[in-house]
Amino acid sequence: MKNGKRRMRQLLAVLAICGVGGLSALPASRAMASQPGSDKQRADIVTIDGMQAYGSLSQPKVVFLHDKHTTALGKQKDFYKKECGTCHTSDKDGVMQLGFKRDGAPVSGEKLRDVYHNGCISCHKDMAAAGQKTGPTDVQCKGCHNATPDVASNWQPITVDKRLHYRHAATQEKAENKCGSCHHIYSEKAGKTIAAPKPEDVPGSCSYCHGETTTVDAKRQPKEIRSLRLAAHGECVTCHKATAAAGKDVATGPVTCAGCHGPLDQKAIAETSLKKVPQGADLRIKRGQPDLVMVRPAVAEAPLIVDGKPVKPYAGMPAVPFDHKSHEAQNETCVSCHHASLTSCAAKCHTPAGNKDGGFVTLEASMHKVGASQSCAGCHAVLQKKPECAGCHDSRVKGVGDVAQCGSCHVKPEGDLKEAAAVMMAKPAAKETAAAEADMAKKLLAGKRDVTATFPAEDIPETVTIGSLSKDYEPSVLPHRKIVLSMLAGMKDSKLAGAFHAADAAVCQGCHHNSPASTTPPRCSNCHQAVETTTASARPALKAAYHTQCMGCHTSMGIAGKVVDKAADAKPVPVATDCTGCHKDKKK
Amino acid sequence: MKRRHFLGLLGAAGVTMGTGVSAQAASSADVKGLPNAGGVLFDATRCIGCRKCEAACNQVNELPKPAKAFDDLSVLDTIRRTDAKTYTIVNKYVPEAGKPPVFRKSQCNHCMEPACASACFVAAFKKTETGAVVYDESVCVGCRYCMVACPFNIPTYEYDKAFTPRVMKCTMCYPRLLEGKLPGCVEACPKEALLFGKRRELLNIAWDRIGGTPGRYVEHVYGEREMGGTSWLYIAPKPSFAAIGMDENLGTASAPELTSGALAAVPAVAGIWPVLLTGLYAITKRKDKIAEAEKQAAVAAAIATASADAAAKLSEELAKAEVANKRRIEVEVTKALEAAAKAAEEGEDA
């Protein structure tokens, strides 16, 4: 018995030790697990697969972490005095090549492979010999050729938005050629690319010349136009690096992958931009663009002859008065609309009949195609998907795509303007006509609203009781005025909504659709029959019409099940299956 | 039964099938001339998963009350199927994580050329003018071929009834249709996610909805061509019908088209069954007998050959032994003679 007790004591002691040991080990292991976890999402993954150009790969692609290498080398200043030059060569003008240890000259497959193998492994070996922590040194292929890397990319493209452009321009304020610091053009006379001499020479976005891949133009020198990727890294990173090297206190941009392409860093850039750009600063990127313009519709090449006389082209579809300045303010870059060049859409690419340069997209399609975000209608359709707009616009053709709405953009000149428009449109658009066109556009747009308005609140019925179908449930009491006012509140900051919701009753038509706009719209049951029959109709019967209308809007706006009312005793907007949320059960 | 015997049986069935002239399925004749067949269009973008259709179906068909009430939406958390007490069910699917769920109602699709009817050798199923595929329990023999044949897994069986089990499935509320009323589920739907009408008109409405709201729907009307077309039609939000549990690989051929040969032979095979089986039994029995006789003969022959060989060998060995013995005797005799001669010689000398 005594013996048993002693044994028990020993056992307990052992258990206690194990327990303490286990617990103390737990936080340590957790910390270890979380350390690499935070590093799993990376913006600096460079996939080395250049050998693909020479046939199928015999080994998995190499997942190379660029920032990891630059950080490691950065700590080795004495060891690697060449910095970027450790891996990247430069040409005679000092421009860094982006390929690893080679220039742009074509190489054979074997050579390319050897460049990587010798370059990577020898460096790793040297570092290992110097007692440094380093990458794979042996002939174990899997060390680099890892088909299942434990890192994932969170790389994002970076956009030089208006604020970022402003910040860059501000750094060059004192420079002799402000724009030319970054923007270059090809000069036939010089036979090479030169800094854009004057602001008006700037061709616009880099992407207009530098495409997805490197292109070759035999007629010019240098023949190659670098891909956007090569051009951006070559120019931006080199400049950032040079600026940083020139002076310690000069603020400059990132040189690491994550610095520009990491989601967190991008957020930081945007926050800094908000702080650094003074309030009320003019953010417009000036490329000689107009504030206001008349966008002319496509006209027939041969005018229509009526009674032996040619009909004036403008007599067809009126031109669109367009507030360019306001649209600039709504977009981050010019590329949002001017996706291929800054010239007029119709000038070279989207001609009335369409051509190869424009992918055979006609002028009409380029303006109205709903699926293309660069077209007018396409961009507006994207905006209609915003929750505050989607309630009405999700299921209705109203707005974009509604042929009854042509006049919203193609404003018909009335009165005195009629004659002026005729005179103006008889002449082709040119620099001389710009001022007159701007003036015309201003006058035509004067009638547009800046904000959406409707009838005075007291004229909007406060509640509407829907009870004509009441059978299992009590009639539903609709908080009519509250709904209208909350819809208005949702679009109070939208100039676009103001311009397009032209009449006071436009907002009403979100629900009171398909009937003439009026303060006394017809009852729903005038069109939607109360009795459901076995004859199928595209027009829903009354019960379905009510339910589809209310539930559809709540779902599209994303408010079903949420409290949207600011009142203290506010209830959430009923979800679709919450019958008693809208009408009480009669049985209970 | 051995495998080869079973295959033999199948071969025999094939022969009878070949001789059966009519390769037409029972139902094809019923379908012709149904341009005004009714149908129901189900729009998955409208369904909210309220289960009102299930409740109405239960009520109008006087089916037993379910364990959980119809307003208990927690039922939707598990994927269900139709059973003998439930003609229709609504299931919840989440095609894209983080996006709202999509609901899909399931019931008999009332095929234009029903697989169940073509599989039924007593013609218990019939495609009616209304579009409804109806079932006549009075002729049903309970073979449940219909359940195997249905590509949508709809017909179910009253396994709990010992004496009068029936095949149970949605009737499209056939009795109500005859009275000019809507099917129970359609009438109860608060959102017209279910729309009753002539099938050809429903197809137009379906395609209008798809074209009228670009990007919302999968550009396909499920049931327009599936299995030769069904009276119940479906349109669904993107990404796919598969995402709401529907088989997108059924093909466009109707069940009778696919199986007319084999299934049309079913009645014939059923009739000929006893004869066929008896015949096959006799054939296999006879084969067995012959085989047995052959085997015995072979064994006898083998034994005979073996004994002949043995005898030959024995005699050969014996002959060899004889020769050897003779030699030995000769040698011994010679030796003895020589010895005797020697002794005689010595004696003379002495």
Tab-separated table of N, CA, C and O in Angstrom, chain B residues 214-253:
chain	number	residue	atom	x	y	z
B	214	PRO	N	-28.817	41.600	-69.304
B	214	PRO	CA	-27.543	40.955	-69.666
B	214	PRO	C	-26.648	40.762	-68.436
B	214	PRO	O	-26.585	41.626	-67.578
B	215	GLY	N	-26.032	39.597	-68.390
B	215	GLY	CA	-25.096	39.336	-67.305
B	215	GLY	C	-25.717	38.697	-66.083
B	215	GLY	O	-25.011	38.221	-65.202
B	216	ARG	N	-27.049	38.708	-65.990
B	216	ARG	CA	-27.655	38.162	-64.782
B	216	ARG	C	-27.813	36.639	-64.853
B	216	ARG	O	-27.493	35.932	-63.920
B	217	TYR	N	-28.331	36.174	-66.005
B	217	TYR	CA	-28.670	34.757	-66.098
B	217	TYR	C	-27.616	33.955	-66.850
B	217	TYR	O	-26.902	34.497	-67.696
B	218	VAL	N	-27.585	32.663	-66.576
B	218	VAL	CA	-26.870	31.732	-67.443
B	218	VAL	C	-27.649	31.737	-68.755
B	218	VAL	O	-28.882	31.671	-68.733
B	219	GLU	N	-26.968	31.844	-69.881
B	219	GLU	CA	-27.685	31.964	-71.148
B	219	GLU	C	-28.164	30.607	-71.636
B	219	GLU	O	-27.676	30.055	-72.623
B	220	HIS	N	-29.068	30.059	-70.912
B	220	HIS	CA	-29.579	28.721	-71.213
B	220	HIS	C	-30.910	28.537	-70.473
B	220	HIS	O	-31.045	28.999	-69.344
B	221	VAL	N	-31.861	27.922	-71.155
B	221	VAL	CA	-33.101	27.558	-70.476
B	221	VAL	C	-33.036	26.053	-70.233
B	221	VAL	O	-33.069	25.262	-71.174
B	222	TYR	N	-32.913	25.688	-68.986
B	222	TYR	CA	-32.788	24.275	-68.639
B	222	TYR	C	-34.144	23.617	-68.822
B	222	TYR	O	-35.145	24.068	-68.271
B	223	GLY	N	-34.160	22.576	-69.626
B	223	GLY	CA	-35.434	21.899	-69.892
B	223	GLY	C	-35.937	22.197	-71.289
B	223	GLY	O	-36.859	21.545	-71.764
B	224	GLU	N	-35.328	23.201	-71.949
B	224	GLU	CA	-35.736	23.469	-73.332
B	224	GLU	C	-35.396	22.259	-74.194
B	224	GLU	O	-36.182	21.849	-75.040
B	225	ARG	N	-34.217	21.680	-73.956
B	225	ARG	CA	-33.792	20.539	-74.755
B	225	ARG	C	-33.358	19.340	-73.917
B	225	ARG	O	-33.236	18.243	-74.445
B	226	GLU	N	-33.093	19.541	-72.648
B	226	GLU	CA	-32.598	18.438	-71.821
B	226	GLU	C	-33.537	17.239	-71.930
B	226	GLU	O	-34.748	17.360	-71.784
B	227	MET	N	-32.958	16.076	-72.166
B	227	MET	CA	-33.721	14.828	-72.260
B	227	MET	C	-34.902	14.967	-73.225
B	227	MET	O	-35.992	14.471	-72.957
B	228	GLY	N	-34.691	15.687	-74.310
B	228	GLY	CA	-35.758	15.862	-75.287
B	228	GLY	C	-36.758	16.930	-74.894
B	228	GLY	O	-37.785	17.104	-75.550
B	229	GLY	N	-36.458	17.675	-73.847
B	229	GLY	CA	-37.340	18.759	-73.409
B	229	GLY	C	-38.214	18.335	-72.243
B	229	GLY	O	-38.653	17.195	-72.154
B	230	THR	N	-38.429	19.303	-71.330
B	230	THR	CA	-39.301	19.025	-70.189
B	230	THR	C	-40.334	20.138	-70.077
B	230	THR	O	-40.112	21.250	-70.566
B	231	SER	N	-41.467	19.828	-69.459
B	231	SER	CA	-42.497	20.849	-69.291
B	231	SER	C	-42.093	21.863	-68.239
B	231	SER	O	-42.529	22.995	-68.254
B	232	TRP	N	-41.283	21.408	-67.298
B	232	TRP	CA	-40.792	22.334	-66.277
B	232	TRP	C	-39.518	22.949	-66.807
B	232	TRP	O	-38.604	22.225	-67.215
B	233	LEU	N	-39.439	24.270	-66.852
B	233	LEU	CA	-38.269	24.957	-67.413
B	233	LEU	C	-37.590	25.749	-66.301
B	233	LEU	O	-38.261	26.199	-65.366
B	234	TYR	N	-36.292	25.922	-66.432
B	234	TYR	CA	-35.541	26.619	-65.386
B	234	TYR	C	-34.645	27.689	-65.998
B	234	TYR	O	-33.991	27.441	-67.009
B	235	ILE	N	-34.608	28.848	-65.353
B	235	ILE	CA	-33.538	29.806	-65.659
B	235	ILE	C	-32.864	30.137	-64.334
B	235	ILE	O	-33.502	30.143	-63.277
B	236	ALA	N	-31.557	30.364	-64.404
B	236	ALA	CA	-30.794	30.492	-63.162
B	236	ALA	C	-29.740	31.574	-63.287
B	236	ALA	O	-29.275	31.875	-64.380
B	237	PRO	N	-29.352	32.168	-62.141
B	237	PRO	CA	-28.297	33.188	-62.189
B	237	PRO	C	-26.955	32.555	-62.508
B	237	PRO	O	-26.772	31.356	-62.324
B	238	LYS	N	-26.030	33.372	-62.972
B	238	LYS	CA	-24.676	32.892	-63.207
B	238	LYS	C	-24.102	32.427	-61.875
B	238	LYS	O	-24.537	32.902	-60.845
B	239	PRO	N	-23.205	31.488	-61.755
B	239	PRO	CA	-22.356	30.987	-62.833
B	239	PRO	C	-22.940	29.822	-63.643
B	239	PRO	O	-22.665	29.748	-64.822
B	240	SER	N	-23.716	28.914	-63.015
B	240	SER	CA	-24.099	27.729	-63.791
B	240	SER	C	-25.293	27.033	-63.150
B	240	SER	O	-25.644	27.296	-62.001
B	241	PHE	N	-25.898	26.132	-63.909
B	241	PHE	CA	-26.956	25.292	-63.353
B	241	PHE	C	-26.355	24.234	-62.428
B	241	PHE	O	-26.992	23.807	-61.474
B	242	ALA	N	-25.127	23.834	-62.736
B	242	ALA	CA	-24.473	22.832	-61.892
B	242	ALA	C	-24.314	23.374	-60.475
B	242	ALA	O	-24.378	22.625	-59.508
B	243	ALA	N	-24.139	24.691	-60.372
B	243	ALA	CA	-23.944	25.306	-59.068
B	243	ALA	C	-25.196	25.225	-58.202
B	243	ALA	O	-25.139	25.404	-56.991
B	244	ILE	N	-26.353	24.980	-58.831
B	244	ILE	CA	-27.568	24.798	-58.036
B	244	ILE	C	-28.043	23.348	-58.166
B	244	ILE	O	-29.237	23.063	-58.173
B	245	GLY	N	-27.055	22.471	-58.257
B	245	GLY	CA	-27.324	21.045	-58.161
B	245	GLY	C	-28.033	20.421	-59.341
B	245	GLY	O	-28.706	19.407	-59.189
B	246	MET	N	-27.910	21.027	-60.530
B	246	MET	CA	-28.589	20.449	-61.692
B	246	MET	C	-27.575	19.803	-62.634
B	246	MET	O	-26.504	20.345	-62.862
B	247	ASP	N	-27.960	18.661	-63.180
B	247	ASP	CA	-27.078	17.900	-64.056
B	247	ASP	C	-27.032	18.568	-65.427
B	247	ASP	O	-28.042	18.626	-66.122
B	248	GLU	N	-25.863	19.080	-65.789
B	248	GLU	CA	-25.737	19.782	-67.073
B	248	GLU	C	-25.303	18.847	-68.197
B	248	GLU	O	-25.111	19.276	-69.323
B	249	ASN	N	-25.173	17.561	-67.885
B	249	ASN	CA	-24.651	16.628	-68.885
B	249	ASN	C	-25.663	15.574	-69.299
B	249	ASN	O	-25.298	14.450	-69.615
B	250	LEU	N	-26.937	15.925	-69.262
B	250	LEU	CA	-27.953	14.924	-69.584
B	250	LEU	C	-28.096	14.709	-71.084
B	250	LEU	O	-28.613	13.696	-71.529
B	251	GLY	N	-27.674	15.658	-71.863
B	251	GLY	CA	-27.829	15.529	-73.310
B	251	GLY	C	-29.236	15.916	-73.737
B	251	GLY	O	-30.112	16.165	-72.908
B	252	THR	N	-29.427	15.962	-75.046
B	252	THR	CA	-30.701	16.450	-75.562
B	252	THR	C	-31.592	15.324	-76.073
B	252	THR	O	-32.724	15.578	-76.469
B	253	ALA	N	-31.071	14.108	-76.062
B	253	ALA	CA	-31.897	13.002	-76.554
B	253	ALA	C	-32.884	12.586	-75.472
B	253	ALA	O	-32.527	12.517	-74.294
